[in-house]
Coordinates of C-alpha atoms and ligand atoms in Angstrom, one line a residue:
M23 CA 0.0 0.0 0.0
K24 CA 1.3 3.3 -0.9
K25 CA 2.0 5.5 2.1
W26 CA -0.3 8.6 2.3
I27 CA 2.7 10.8 3.3
P28 CA 5.8 9.2 2.0
I29 CA 8.3 11.2 4.0
A30 CA 6.4 10.9 7.4
S31 CA 8.5 8.0 8.8
G32 CA 11.7 9.8 8.1
L33 CA 10.2 13.0 9.7
L34 CA 9.6 10.9 12.8
A35 CA 13.3 10.2 13.2
G36 CA 13.8 13.9 12.4
F37 CA 11.3 15.1 15.1
V38 CA 12.8 12.9 17.6
A39 CA 16.4 14.0 16.7
A40 CA 15.2 17.6 16.8
T41 CA 14.0 17.3 20.4
I42 CA 17.2 15.9 21.5
S43 CA 19.8 17.9 19.6
F44 CA 19.7 21.6 18.8
A45 CA 23.5 21.7 18.2
D46 CA 22.8 22.0 14.3
F47 CA 21.2 25.3 14.4
S48 CA 23.3 28.0 12.8
P49 CA 23.7 31.2 14.8
K50 CA 23.8 33.0 11.5
A51 CA 19.9 33.2 11.2
K52 CA 20.0 34.9 14.6
T53 CA 22.1 37.9 13.7
D54 CA 20.0 38.4 10.7
T55 CA 16.8 39.0 12.5
T56 CA 17.6 40.3 16.0
A57 CA 16.8 43.8 17.0
S58 CA 19.8 45.9 16.2
T59 CA 18.5 49.0 14.4
K60 CA 17.2 52.0 16.0
S61 CA 13.7 51.9 14.4
N62 CA 13.2 48.3 15.8
A63 CA 14.3 49.5 19.2
E64 CA 11.8 52.3 19.1
K65 CA 9.0 50.0 18.2
V66 CA 9.3 48.2 21.5
Y67 CA 10.3 51.0 23.7
V68 CA 7.4 52.2 25.8
P69 CA 8.5 55.5 27.5
F70 CA 8.1 56.0 31.2
G71 CA 4.7 57.2 32.0
E72 CA 3.2 55.4 29.1
K73 CA 1.8 51.8 29.0
D74 CA 1.8 49.0 26.8
D75 CA -1.0 48.4 24.3
Y76 CA -1.6 44.8 24.9
Y77 CA -1.6 42.3 27.7
L78 CA -0.1 39.0 27.2
F79 CA -1.4 36.0 29.2
A80 CA 1.1 33.2 29.0
S81 CA 0.6 29.7 30.4
G82 CA 3.1 28.8 33.1
G83 CA 3.0 25.0 32.2
H84 CA 4.2 22.9 35.0
S85 CA 4.8 25.9 37.2
G86 CA 1.0 25.9 37.6
Q87 CA 0.8 29.6 37.1
M88 CA 0.1 32.3 34.5
F89 CA 2.6 34.9 33.6
I90 CA 1.4 38.4 32.4
Y91 CA 3.5 40.5 30.0
G92 CA 3.1 43.9 28.5
V93 CA 3.4 44.1 24.7
P94 CA 5.2 45.5 22.9
S95 CA 7.8 46.2 25.8
M96 CA 7.8 42.5 26.8
R97 CA 8.2 43.5 30.5
K98 CA 6.7 41.1 32.8
I99 CA 4.0 42.6 34.9
R100 CA 2.7 39.8 37.1
T101 CA 2.4 36.1 38.0
I102 CA -1.0 34.9 38.8
P103 CA -0.8 31.9 40.8
V104 CA -3.6 29.3 39.7
F105 CA -2.7 25.6 40.4
S106 CA 0.4 25.9 42.5
Q107 CA 1.2 27.6 45.8
D108 CA 2.7 31.0 45.7
S109 CA 4.3 32.5 48.9
A110 CA 4.5 36.0 47.1
T111 CA 0.8 36.4 47.3
G112 CA 0.0 33.9 50.0
Y113 CA -1.9 31.8 47.4
G114 CA -2.6 28.3 48.6
F115 CA -1.8 29.3 52.3
D116 CA -4.8 31.4 53.1
E117 CA -8.1 29.3 53.8
H118 CA -10.0 30.2 50.6
S119 CA -7.3 29.4 48.1
K120 CA -6.0 26.4 50.0
K121 CA -9.6 24.9 49.7
M122 CA -9.7 25.9 46.2
M123 CA -6.5 23.9 45.4
G124 CA -8.2 20.9 46.7
G125 CA -5.4 19.4 48.4
Y126 CA -2.9 19.5 45.4
T127 CA 0.3 21.4 45.4
W128 CA 1.0 22.0 41.8
G129 CA -0.6 21.9 38.3
D130 CA 0.5 21.9 34.6
L131 CA -1.3 24.9 33.1
H132 CA -1.3 24.7 29.1
H133 CA -3.8 26.7 27.2
P134 CA -5.3 30.0 28.7
A135 CA -8.5 31.1 27.2
F136 CA -10.2 34.4 27.5
S137 CA -14.1 34.5 28.0
E138 CA -15.7 35.6 24.8
T139 CA -18.8 37.5 23.7
N140 CA -19.7 37.0 20.0
G141 CA -16.6 35.4 19.4
D142 CA -14.3 38.2 20.7
Y143 CA -12.5 38.5 23.9
D144 CA -14.6 40.6 26.5
G145 CA -11.9 40.9 28.9
K146 CA -13.9 39.5 31.9
Y147 CA -12.5 36.2 32.7
M148 CA -9.5 33.8 31.8
F149 CA -9.9 30.1 31.8
A150 CA -7.3 27.3 32.1
T151 CA -7.0 23.7 32.8
D152 CA -4.6 21.6 34.6
V153 CA -3.1 18.6 32.8
A154 CA -1.5 17.2 35.9
N155 CA -4.4 16.9 38.3
S156 CA -7.3 17.1 35.9
R157 CA -8.8 20.6 37.1
A158 CA -10.3 23.5 35.5
A159 CA -9.8 27.2 36.8
V160 CA -11.2 30.6 36.2
V161 CA -9.4 33.8 36.9
D162 CA -11.3 37.1 37.5
L163 CA -9.6 40.0 35.4
K164 CA -11.0 42.7 37.7
T165 CA -8.4 41.6 40.3
F166 CA -6.2 39.1 38.4
T167 CA -6.9 36.4 40.9
T168 CA -8.1 32.9 40.7
K169 CA -11.8 32.7 41.5
D170 CA -12.7 29.0 41.3
I171 CA -11.0 25.6 40.5
L172 CA -13.0 22.6 39.6
K173 CA -11.8 19.0 40.0
V174 CA -13.1 17.1 36.9
P175 CA -13.9 13.4 37.6
N176 CA -13.8 10.6 35.1
T177 CA -10.9 12.2 33.2
A178 CA -6.9 12.3 33.2
G179 CA -5.2 15.2 31.7
P180 CA -7.5 17.7 30.0
H181 CA -4.5 19.0 27.8
C182 CA -6.6 20.1 24.8
A183 CA -8.5 22.7 26.7
A184 CA -9.4 25.4 27.5
F185 CA -11.3 26.5 24.5
V186 CA -14.4 28.4 24.9
T187 CA -17.4 28.6 22.7
E188 CA -18.5 32.0 21.0
N189 CA -20.4 33.2 24.1
T190 CA -18.6 31.3 26.7
E191 CA -21.5 28.8 27.0
Y192 CA -19.1 26.0 27.5
M193 CA -15.5 25.3 27.7
F194 CA -14.7 21.7 26.6
L195 CA -12.1 19.6 28.2
P196 CA -11.1 16.6 26.1
T197 CA -8.2 14.6 27.6
R198 CA -4.7 13.5 26.6
F199 CA -4.8 10.1 28.5
A200 CA -7.4 7.4 28.4
V201 CA -8.5 5.8 31.5
P202 CA -11.2 3.3 32.6
L203 CA -14.3 5.2 33.5
G204 CA -14.0 6.4 37.2
Q205 CA -10.3 5.7 36.9
K206 CA -10.7 2.2 38.5
Y207 CA -8.0 -0.4 38.3
E208 CA -8.0 -2.3 35.1
S209 CA -5.5 -4.4 33.1
L210 CA -3.9 -2.5 30.1
D211 CA -4.8 -5.8 28.1
N212 CA -8.4 -4.6 28.2
Y213 CA -7.5 -1.0 27.0
S214 CA -9.6 -1.0 23.8
Q215 CA -12.7 -2.3 25.6
S216 CA -12.4 -0.6 28.9
F217 CA -10.6 2.7 28.5
R218 CA -12.1 6.0 27.4
G219 CA -10.9 9.5 26.5
V220 CA -13.6 11.5 28.1
M221 CA -14.5 15.2 27.2
S222 CA -16.3 17.3 29.7
A223 CA -18.5 20.2 29.0
V224 CA -17.6 22.6 31.6
T225 CA -19.9 25.7 32.3
F226 CA -19.3 29.0 34.2
N227 CA -21.8 30.8 36.1
E228 CA -20.9 34.4 36.2
K229 CA -23.2 35.4 39.2
S230 CA -21.8 32.8 41.5
E231 CA -18.4 32.7 39.8
K232 CA -18.4 29.0 39.9
L233 CA -17.5 26.3 37.4
G234 CA -19.7 23.3 36.8
I235 CA -20.0 20.2 34.6
A236 CA -23.1 20.2 32.4
Y237 CA -22.2 16.6 30.8
Q238 CA -19.5 14.4 29.7
V239 CA -18.8 12.3 26.6
A240 CA -17.2 8.9 26.6
L241 CA -15.0 9.0 23.5
P242 CA -12.8 6.2 21.9
P243 CA -9.6 5.6 24.1
W244 CA -7.4 7.9 22.0
S245 CA -5.4 10.9 22.9
Y246 CA -7.1 14.0 22.2
D247 CA -4.8 17.2 21.3
L248 CA -5.4 20.8 20.8
S249 CA -8.9 21.8 19.9
D250 CA -10.9 25.0 18.8
A251 CA -14.5 26.1 18.8
G252 CA -16.2 27.1 15.7
K253 CA -17.0 30.7 14.9
K254 CA -19.8 32.4 13.2
G255 CA -21.4 30.0 10.8
S256 CA -19.7 27.1 12.6
A257 CA -20.3 28.4 16.1
D258 CA -22.3 25.4 17.0
W259 CA -19.4 23.1 16.2
A260 CA -16.0 22.4 17.6
V261 CA -12.9 20.5 16.4
M262 CA -10.1 18.6 18.1
T263 CA -7.2 16.6 17.0
T264 CA -6.4 12.9 17.9
Y265 CA -3.3 10.8 18.0
N266 CA -2.8 7.3 19.1
T267 CA -5.8 6.2 17.4
E268 CA -3.5 2.9 17.2
E269 CA -4.6 2.5 20.9
A270 CA -0.9 1.7 21.8
T271 CA -0.7 0.9 25.6
T272 CA 3.2 1.0 25.6
N273 CA 6.1 2.7 23.9
Q274 CA 3.8 5.3 22.4
E275 CA 6.8 7.1 20.7
I276 CA 6.8 4.4 18.1
N277 CA 3.5 2.5 18.5
A278 CA 1.4 5.7 18.3
S279 CA 3.0 6.7 15.2
Q280 CA 2.0 3.7 13.0
A281 CA -1.2 4.7 11.1
D282 CA -0.9 7.0 8.2
R283 CA -3.9 8.9 9.4
D284 CA -5.4 9.9 12.6
Y285 CA -8.7 11.9 13.0
I286 CA -10.2 15.3 13.6
V287 CA -13.0 14.8 15.8
L288 CA -15.9 17.2 14.8
F289 CA -18.7 17.6 17.2
N290 CA -21.8 19.6 17.3
W291 CA -22.3 20.8 21.0
K292 CA -25.9 22.1 20.5
E293 CA -26.7 18.4 19.5
L294 CA -24.8 17.0 22.6
E295 CA -26.6 19.6 24.6
K296 CA -30.0 18.4 23.3
M297 CA -29.0 14.9 24.2
E298 CA -28.3 16.0 27.7
K299 CA -31.6 17.8 28.1
E300 CA -33.4 14.8 26.6
G301 CA -31.8 12.4 29.2
K302 CA -29.8 10.5 26.8
Y303 CA -27.0 9.8 29.1
E304 CA -25.9 7.3 31.7
D305 CA -24.9 8.1 35.3
V306 CA -21.2 7.5 35.8
G307 CA -20.0 8.5 39.3
G308 CA -22.6 11.2 39.4
Q309 CA -21.8 12.7 36.0
K310 CA -24.1 12.7 33.0
M311 CA -22.0 10.6 30.5
I312 CA -23.0 10.5 27.0
F313 CA -22.0 7.5 24.9
P314 CA -21.8 8.6 21.1
E315 CA -21.9 4.9 19.9
K316 CA -25.4 4.8 21.2
Q317 CA -26.5 8.4 20.7
K318 CA -25.7 9.2 17.2
G319 CA -25.6 12.4 15.4
G320 CA -23.4 14.6 17.4
I321 CA -19.9 13.5 16.6
Y322 CA -17.9 12.8 13.3
L323 CA -14.4 11.7 12.4
V324 CA -12.4 13.6 9.6
P325 CA -9.2 11.6 8.6
V326 CA -6.2 13.7 8.8
A327 CA -2.3 13.4 8.3
K328 CA -0.7 11.3 11.1
S329 CA -0.4 12.4 14.7
P330 CA -1.8 16.0 14.2
H331 CA -1.0 18.4 17.1
G332 CA -3.1 21.3 16.4
V333 CA -6.4 22.5 14.8
D334 CA -7.4 26.0 14.5
V335 CA -10.5 27.6 13.1
T336 CA -10.1 30.6 10.7
P337 CA -11.5 34.1 11.9
D338 CA -14.4 33.9 9.4
G339 CA -15.5 30.4 10.8
K340 CA -15.3 28.7 7.5
Y341 CA -12.3 26.6 7.6
F342 CA -10.3 24.6 10.2
I343 CA -6.7 23.9 9.8
A344 CA -4.9 20.9 11.0
S345 CA -1.2 20.6 11.3
G346 CA 0.8 17.3 11.7
K347 CA 3.8 17.2 13.8
L348 CA 4.9 14.0 11.9
A349 CA 3.6 15.3 8.5
P350 CA 5.0 18.3 6.6
S351 CA 1.7 19.7 5.7
M352 CA -1.1 22.0 6.9
T353 CA -4.5 20.7 5.9
V354 CA -7.4 23.0 5.3
F355 CA -10.8 21.6 5.7
S356 CA -14.1 23.3 5.0
F357 CA -17.0 23.5 7.6
E358 CA -19.3 24.0 4.8
K359 CA -18.2 20.8 2.9
A360 CA -18.2 19.0 6.4
F361 CA -21.9 19.9 7.0
K362 CA -22.8 18.7 3.5
A363 CA -20.9 15.4 4.1
V364 CA -22.8 15.0 7.5
A365 CA -26.2 15.8 5.7
N366 CA -25.5 13.4 2.8
K367 CA -24.2 10.7 5.0
D368 CA -21.0 10.8 2.8
F369 CA -19.2 8.4 5.1
A370 CA -16.1 6.3 4.7
G371 CA -17.0 3.7 7.3
E372 CA -17.0 3.9 11.0
R373 CA -14.6 3.7 13.9
N374 CA -15.8 2.8 17.5
G375 CA -19.3 3.6 16.3
L376 CA -18.4 7.1 15.1
P377 CA -18.9 7.8 11.3
I378 CA -15.9 8.8 9.4
L379 CA -16.4 11.7 6.8
N380 CA -14.8 11.2 3.3
Y381 CA -11.6 12.9 3.5
K382 CA -11.8 14.1 -0.2
S383 CA -15.3 15.6 0.5
V384 CA -14.2 17.8 3.4
M385 CA -10.6 18.6 2.5
E386 CA -10.0 22.0 0.9
R387 CA -6.4 21.9 0.3
E388 CA -3.1 20.4 1.6
V389 CA -0.3 23.1 1.9
N390 CA 3.4 22.2 2.0
P391 CA 5.7 25.1 2.2
E392 CA 9.1 24.0 0.9
N393 CA 11.4 22.4 3.6
A394 CA 9.1 23.7 6.4
L395 CA 8.9 20.9 9.0
G396 CA 6.9 20.1 12.0
P397 CA 3.9 22.6 11.7
L398 CA 2.1 22.9 15.0
H399 CA -0.2 25.6 15.8
T400 CA -1.7 28.6 13.6
Q401 CA -2.7 32.0 14.6
F402 CA -4.3 34.8 12.3
D403 CA -4.1 38.4 11.3
D404 CA -6.7 41.1 10.3
K405 CA -6.6 39.9 6.8
G406 CA -7.3 36.3 7.6
M407 CA -3.6 35.2 6.7
A408 CA -2.3 32.3 8.7
Y409 CA 1.0 32.2 10.8
T410 CA 2.1 28.6 11.6
T411 CA 4.8 27.5 13.9
M412 CA 7.3 25.1 12.5
F413 CA 8.8 23.1 15.4
I414 CA 11.5 21.3 13.5
S415 CA 12.6 23.9 11.0
S416 CA 12.4 26.7 13.8
E417 CA 10.4 29.3 12.0
I418 CA 7.1 30.9 11.4
V419 CA 5.5 30.6 8.1
K420 CA 3.0 33.1 6.9
W421 CA 0.5 31.7 4.2
N422 CA -2.9 32.3 2.7
P423 CA -5.4 29.6 3.7
K424 CA -7.6 30.6 0.7
T425 CA -4.8 29.9 -1.8
G426 CA -2.3 27.8 0.0
E427 CA 0.4 30.4 -1.1
T428 CA 3.4 30.9 1.2
L429 CA 3.9 34.7 1.6
D430 CA 6.7 35.1 4.2
R431 CA 8.9 33.2 6.6
V432 CA 11.0 34.1 9.6
P433 CA 13.4 32.0 11.7
V434 CA 13.0 31.9 15.3
Q435 CA 15.3 30.7 18.2
Y436 CA 14.4 27.9 18.5
S437 CA 11.7 25.3 18.1
P438 CA 8.5 27.2 18.5
G439 CA 5.4 25.4 20.0
H440 CA 2.6 27.8 19.7
S441 CA 2.7 31.3 18.6
V442 CA 0.2 34.1 19.5
S443 CA -0.9 37.2 17.6
A444 CA -2.9 40.1 18.9
E445 CA -6.5 38.7 19.5
G446 CA -5.4 36.2 17.0
D447 CA -7.8 33.5 17.5
T448 CA -11.0 35.6 17.7
V449 CA -13.4 36.6 15.0
A450 CA -11.5 39.9 14.6
P451 CA -7.6 39.6 14.8
D452 CA -5.8 42.8 15.2
G453 CA -3.0 42.2 12.6
K454 CA -0.4 43.4 15.0
W455 CA 2.4 41.6 16.7
L456 CA 3.1 37.9 16.8
I457 CA 5.0 36.2 19.6
A458 CA 6.8 32.9 19.0
L459 CA 6.7 30.8 22.1
N460 CA 10.1 29.0 21.8
K461 CA 10.9 25.8 23.6
I462 CA 14.5 26.3 23.3
A463 CA 16.5 29.6 24.0
K464 CA 19.9 28.0 24.0
D465 CA 22.3 31.0 23.4
T466 CA 19.8 33.8 23.5
Y467 CA 20.4 35.0 27.2
L468 CA 23.0 35.2 29.8
S469 CA 23.7 31.7 30.8
V470 CA 22.1 30.2 34.0
G471 CA 23.7 26.9 33.9
P472 CA 22.6 23.7 31.8
S473 CA 18.9 24.4 31.8
H474 CA 17.7 27.8 30.2
P475 CA 14.5 29.7 30.2
E476 CA 12.1 29.5 27.4
S477 CA 12.0 32.3 25.0
M478 CA 9.4 34.6 23.7
Q479 CA 10.2 36.5 20.5
L480 CA 8.2 39.4 19.4
I481 CA 7.7 39.7 15.7
D482 CA 6.4 42.7 13.9
I483 CA 3.9 41.5 11.3
S484 CA 2.9 45.0 10.0
G485 CA 5.0 44.5 6.9
K486 CA 7.6 41.8 6.2
M487 CA 7.9 39.7 9.4
Q488 CA 10.8 40.8 11.6
V489 CA 11.8 39.5 15.0
I490 CA 12.5 42.8 17.0
Q491 CA 12.5 41.7 20.8
S492 CA 12.8 38.8 23.0
A493 CA 12.0 38.0 26.5
P494 CA 12.8 35.1 28.7
V495 CA 10.0 33.4 30.4
D496 CA 9.9 30.7 33.0
P497 CA 8.6 27.1 32.0
E498 CA 6.5 26.9 30.2
P499 CA 4.5 29.1 27.8
H500 CA 2.6 26.4 25.8
Y501 CA 0.1 28.9 24.7
A502 CA -0.7 32.6 25.2
Q503 CA -3.4 35.0 24.4
M504 CA -2.9 38.6 23.8
I505 CA -5.7 41.2 24.5
K506 CA -6.1 45.0 23.9
A507 CA -5.2 46.6 27.2
D508 CA -8.3 48.8 27.2
K509 CA -10.6 45.7 27.2
I510 CA -9.5 44.8 30.9
K511 CA -11.1 46.8 33.6
T512 CA -9.4 46.3 37.0
I513 CA -10.7 47.5 40.4
N514 CA -8.3 49.7 42.6
V515 CA -9.5 48.3 45.9
Y516 CA -11.7 45.6 47.2
P517 CA -15.1 47.2 48.1
K518 CA -16.5 46.8 51.7
D519 CA -18.4 43.6 51.9
K520 CA -21.2 43.9 54.5
N521 CA -22.1 40.2 54.1
N522 CA -18.8 38.9 55.0
K523 CA -19.0 38.0 58.7
D524 CA -15.1 37.6 58.8
A525 CA -14.5 41.2 57.8
V526 CA -13.8 44.1 60.4
Y527 CA -13.4 47.6 59.0
K528 CA -13.2 49.5 62.4
K529 CA -10.6 49.2 65.2
D530 CA -13.2 48.9 67.9
D531 CA -14.8 46.0 66.1
T532 CA -11.7 43.8 66.3
K533 CA -11.8 41.0 68.8
I534 CA -10.4 37.5 69.7
V535 CA -13.2 34.9 70.2
R536 CA -12.8 31.5 71.8
K537 CA -15.2 28.5 71.4
G538 CA -13.7 25.5 73.0
N539 CA -10.5 25.0 71.4
E540 CA -11.3 27.1 68.4
V541 CA -9.8 30.5 68.3
H542 CA -11.1 33.2 65.9
V543 CA -9.2 36.4 65.5
Y544 CA -11.0 39.2 63.9
G545 CA -8.2 41.5 63.1
I546 CA -7.2 44.4 60.9
A547 CA -4.0 45.4 58.9
M548 CA -3.2 49.0 58.3
R549 CA -0.2 51.3 57.9
S550 CA 1.8 50.2 60.0
K551 CA 0.3 47.9 62.4
F552 CA -2.0 44.8 63.0
I553 CA -4.8 45.1 65.5
F554 CA -6.3 41.8 66.7
D555 CA -8.0 43.2 69.7
A556 CA -8.1 46.9 70.3
K557 CA -9.2 46.5 73.9
A558 CA -6.3 44.2 74.9
K559 CA -3.2 45.5 76.8
R560 CA -1.1 44.4 73.6
P561 CA -3.5 44.7 70.5
D562 CA -1.0 43.2 68.1
V563 CA -0.5 40.0 70.0
I564 CA -2.4 36.7 69.7
E565 CA -2.0 34.2 72.5
V566 CA -3.4 30.6 72.1
N567 CA -2.9 27.3 73.8
E568 CA -0.9 24.6 72.2
G569 CA -3.3 22.4 70.1
D570 CA -5.9 25.1 69.5
H571 CA -7.5 25.4 66.0
V572 CA -6.8 28.9 65.0
F573 CA -8.5 31.1 62.5
I574 CA -7.0 34.5 61.7
H575 CA -9.4 36.6 59.9
L576 CA -7.5 39.7 58.6
T577 CA -8.9 42.8 56.8
N578 CA -6.7 45.4 55.1
I579 CA -8.5 48.8 56.0
D580 CA -6.1 50.8 53.9
F581 CA -8.6 51.6 51.0
D582 CA -5.7 52.8 49.0
E583 CA -4.4 51.4 45.7
D584 CA -1.3 49.2 46.0
I585 CA -1.1 49.2 49.8
T586 CA -1.0 45.6 50.3
H587 CA -0.1 44.0 53.7
G588 CA 1.2 40.4 54.2
F589 CA 0.9 38.3 57.3
A590 CA 3.4 35.6 58.3
I591 CA 4.2 33.8 61.5
N592 CA 7.7 32.9 61.9
S593 CA 8.6 29.2 61.8
Y594 CA 5.1 28.3 61.4
D595 CA 5.3 28.0 57.5
L596 CA 2.4 30.3 57.1
N597 CA 2.0 33.4 54.9
M598 CA -1.0 35.3 53.4
E599 CA -1.7 38.6 51.9
V600 CA -4.5 41.1 52.1
Q601 CA -4.8 43.4 49.3
P602 CA -6.4 46.9 49.9
G603 CA -10.0 46.3 51.3
Q604 CA -9.7 42.5 51.2
T605 CA -10.4 40.1 54.0
N606 CA -8.5 36.7 54.1
T607 CA -8.4 34.0 56.6
M608 CA -5.6 31.8 57.8
E609 CA -6.5 28.5 59.3
F610 CA -4.2 26.2 61.2
I611 CA -3.5 24.1 64.2
A612 CA -1.1 25.7 66.9
N613 CA 0.9 22.5 67.1
K614 CA 4.2 24.2 68.3
A615 CA 4.3 25.9 71.8
G616 CA 6.6 28.7 72.0
T617 CA 7.0 32.5 71.1
F618 CA 6.7 33.3 67.4
P619 CA 7.1 36.8 65.9
L620 CA 4.5 37.5 63.3
Y621 CA 5.1 40.3 60.7
C622 CA 4.0 42.0 57.5
T623 CA 5.7 40.5 54.6
N624 CA 4.7 43.1 52.0
F625 CA 6.5 46.3 52.1
C626 CA 3.7 48.9 52.8
S627 CA 5.3 52.0 54.4
A628 CA 8.3 53.7 56.0
L629 CA 7.4 51.8 59.1
H630 CA 6.8 48.5 57.5
Q631 CA 9.7 47.2 59.4
E632 CA 7.8 48.0 62.7
M633 CA 4.6 46.2 61.4
N634 CA 4.9 43.1 63.6
G635 CA 3.6 41.6 66.9
Y636 CA 3.7 38.1 68.6
F637 CA 2.0 34.7 68.3
L638 CA 2.3 33.2 71.6
V639 CA 1.5 29.4 72.1
K640 CA 1.2 28.3 75.7
P641 CA 2.5 24.7 76.1
K642 CA -0.1 22.0 77.2
N643 CA 1.4 21.3 80.6
Ligands
CUK17 S1 0.9 22.1 23.5 CU1 1.4 22.4 21.3 S2 3.5 23.1 21.9 CU2 0.2 21.9 25.4 CU3 -0.5 23.5 22.9 CU4 2.9 22.8 24.0
CUA18 CU1 2.1 46.2 56.0 CU2 4.3 46.0 55.5

């Protein structure tokens, strides 16, 4: 049988080689493209007193965090802790965020996704998922803080998320790893019969600011990779790539790269929603699980070049573009043709009960820029032109999805995974800036030893593509989104919350209350002291008995922008933060007797160093 992509097996070796050896890259390309002229320097220079035009939200990968940069200066502004503890902000130490983290200490955050209205970023929320511990999270962009985290049952590694539908109705979480439903023990010999790749339809309630699960779908036991929601005419649909349709249970590097083709899974979420409403699901561990081999009509397969890694929908919603890491081509598929094939039952058989659409009926064109290797992910500009990252040939290729013509290419250093252009995955990309998110920085920055930071290279795409700036970034920006700065409306201080029974806004209301062995402190932080009980001889001292269950509720009554206080207890491994107007609680058992200084960790005034007190723990006997 003729191989569909004759050079694919050679490429596999190339891909593997490229991931272990970057020594072959010539440094010459770099000198050709790095910022060296004044005009380029001016483009990224944001004078003091002025601000950047865009926010960049980069995923922090296995740091579990999200990194915020300004564009075009590429200055890092903030780290938002999401799935991992962060002592800088007390995240994961205070009671609320500790509970949210659900007992886990870290996460692997891959694809950030802004909330959308009519297919455009609305600047309200940011979503993300955790591949490591199967969770979803939402970040509030009024305060740049994590609002809710949801542990998603029945799933292992929702890598391909988050991607949201046009009006944030759902974010879908398909999984990278197949597991038996409920993740029960099962022999890998029963993989094909008992394992599933589950996709979850996660909802967000803006009023309660809580995430929930509407339903789940038990997909075949394949690995699902990056996905995208439809837009405009295709808004009811979504697409995701698959690999390991071979259902290999060991040595995936070889065994999951056997078949010449894998699939794009094309699904109609309105149909799935209808099935859920009509009760066409089974209860699996308390979740509504739809089995597509029994409930037909919502999900279809489209054959695609082997082991695709990315699929992206064009801004007009008419096409979806799949890129194969082991195939040299970008394949453009037409939604309209797919809908026709669905209506005419133009099928080329079935797999696992899912109909396969005829490749020729849905495919629009295969695009193979000369010597461009390892296409991964695609972004767009305001004219609908596509920018695809080439992992192996280390470059960005600009091309026209309507003709397949290659328009421009620029080398990057090195091995870009994703790239991101300004609002480049919305219905209305801005056509400004593209940032290559490179896996390997190698010789770009001052050396810090054997392992280097990742690298984000800013590319001006207003004319011929030109790399003009680069910024190091901690591991690991798998994806990022760039939003116009004026779309984000932050608050300056937390407003008083009369319904919060833990909050205290006046000195005279501070108190320490004992109920059995529970001690509740209702205190305030202000420049430059703590007051836990205004009536006490020493208002800045907390005294408890060894073994007491202690709750310290602390309100920052400095209603003044950027006057943040911290609260740490020496040798108790505890720290939290109260931002202006905010109330936070620290909960712990006083299991060590002794004298422990407490202090403000966040520099807040000239007398910050005096902002301290004592935590005294009387021994049991
Ligand atoms: S993935 Cu493709 S390069 Cu997690 Cu989007 Cu990293
Ligand atoms: Cu409060 Cu330093």
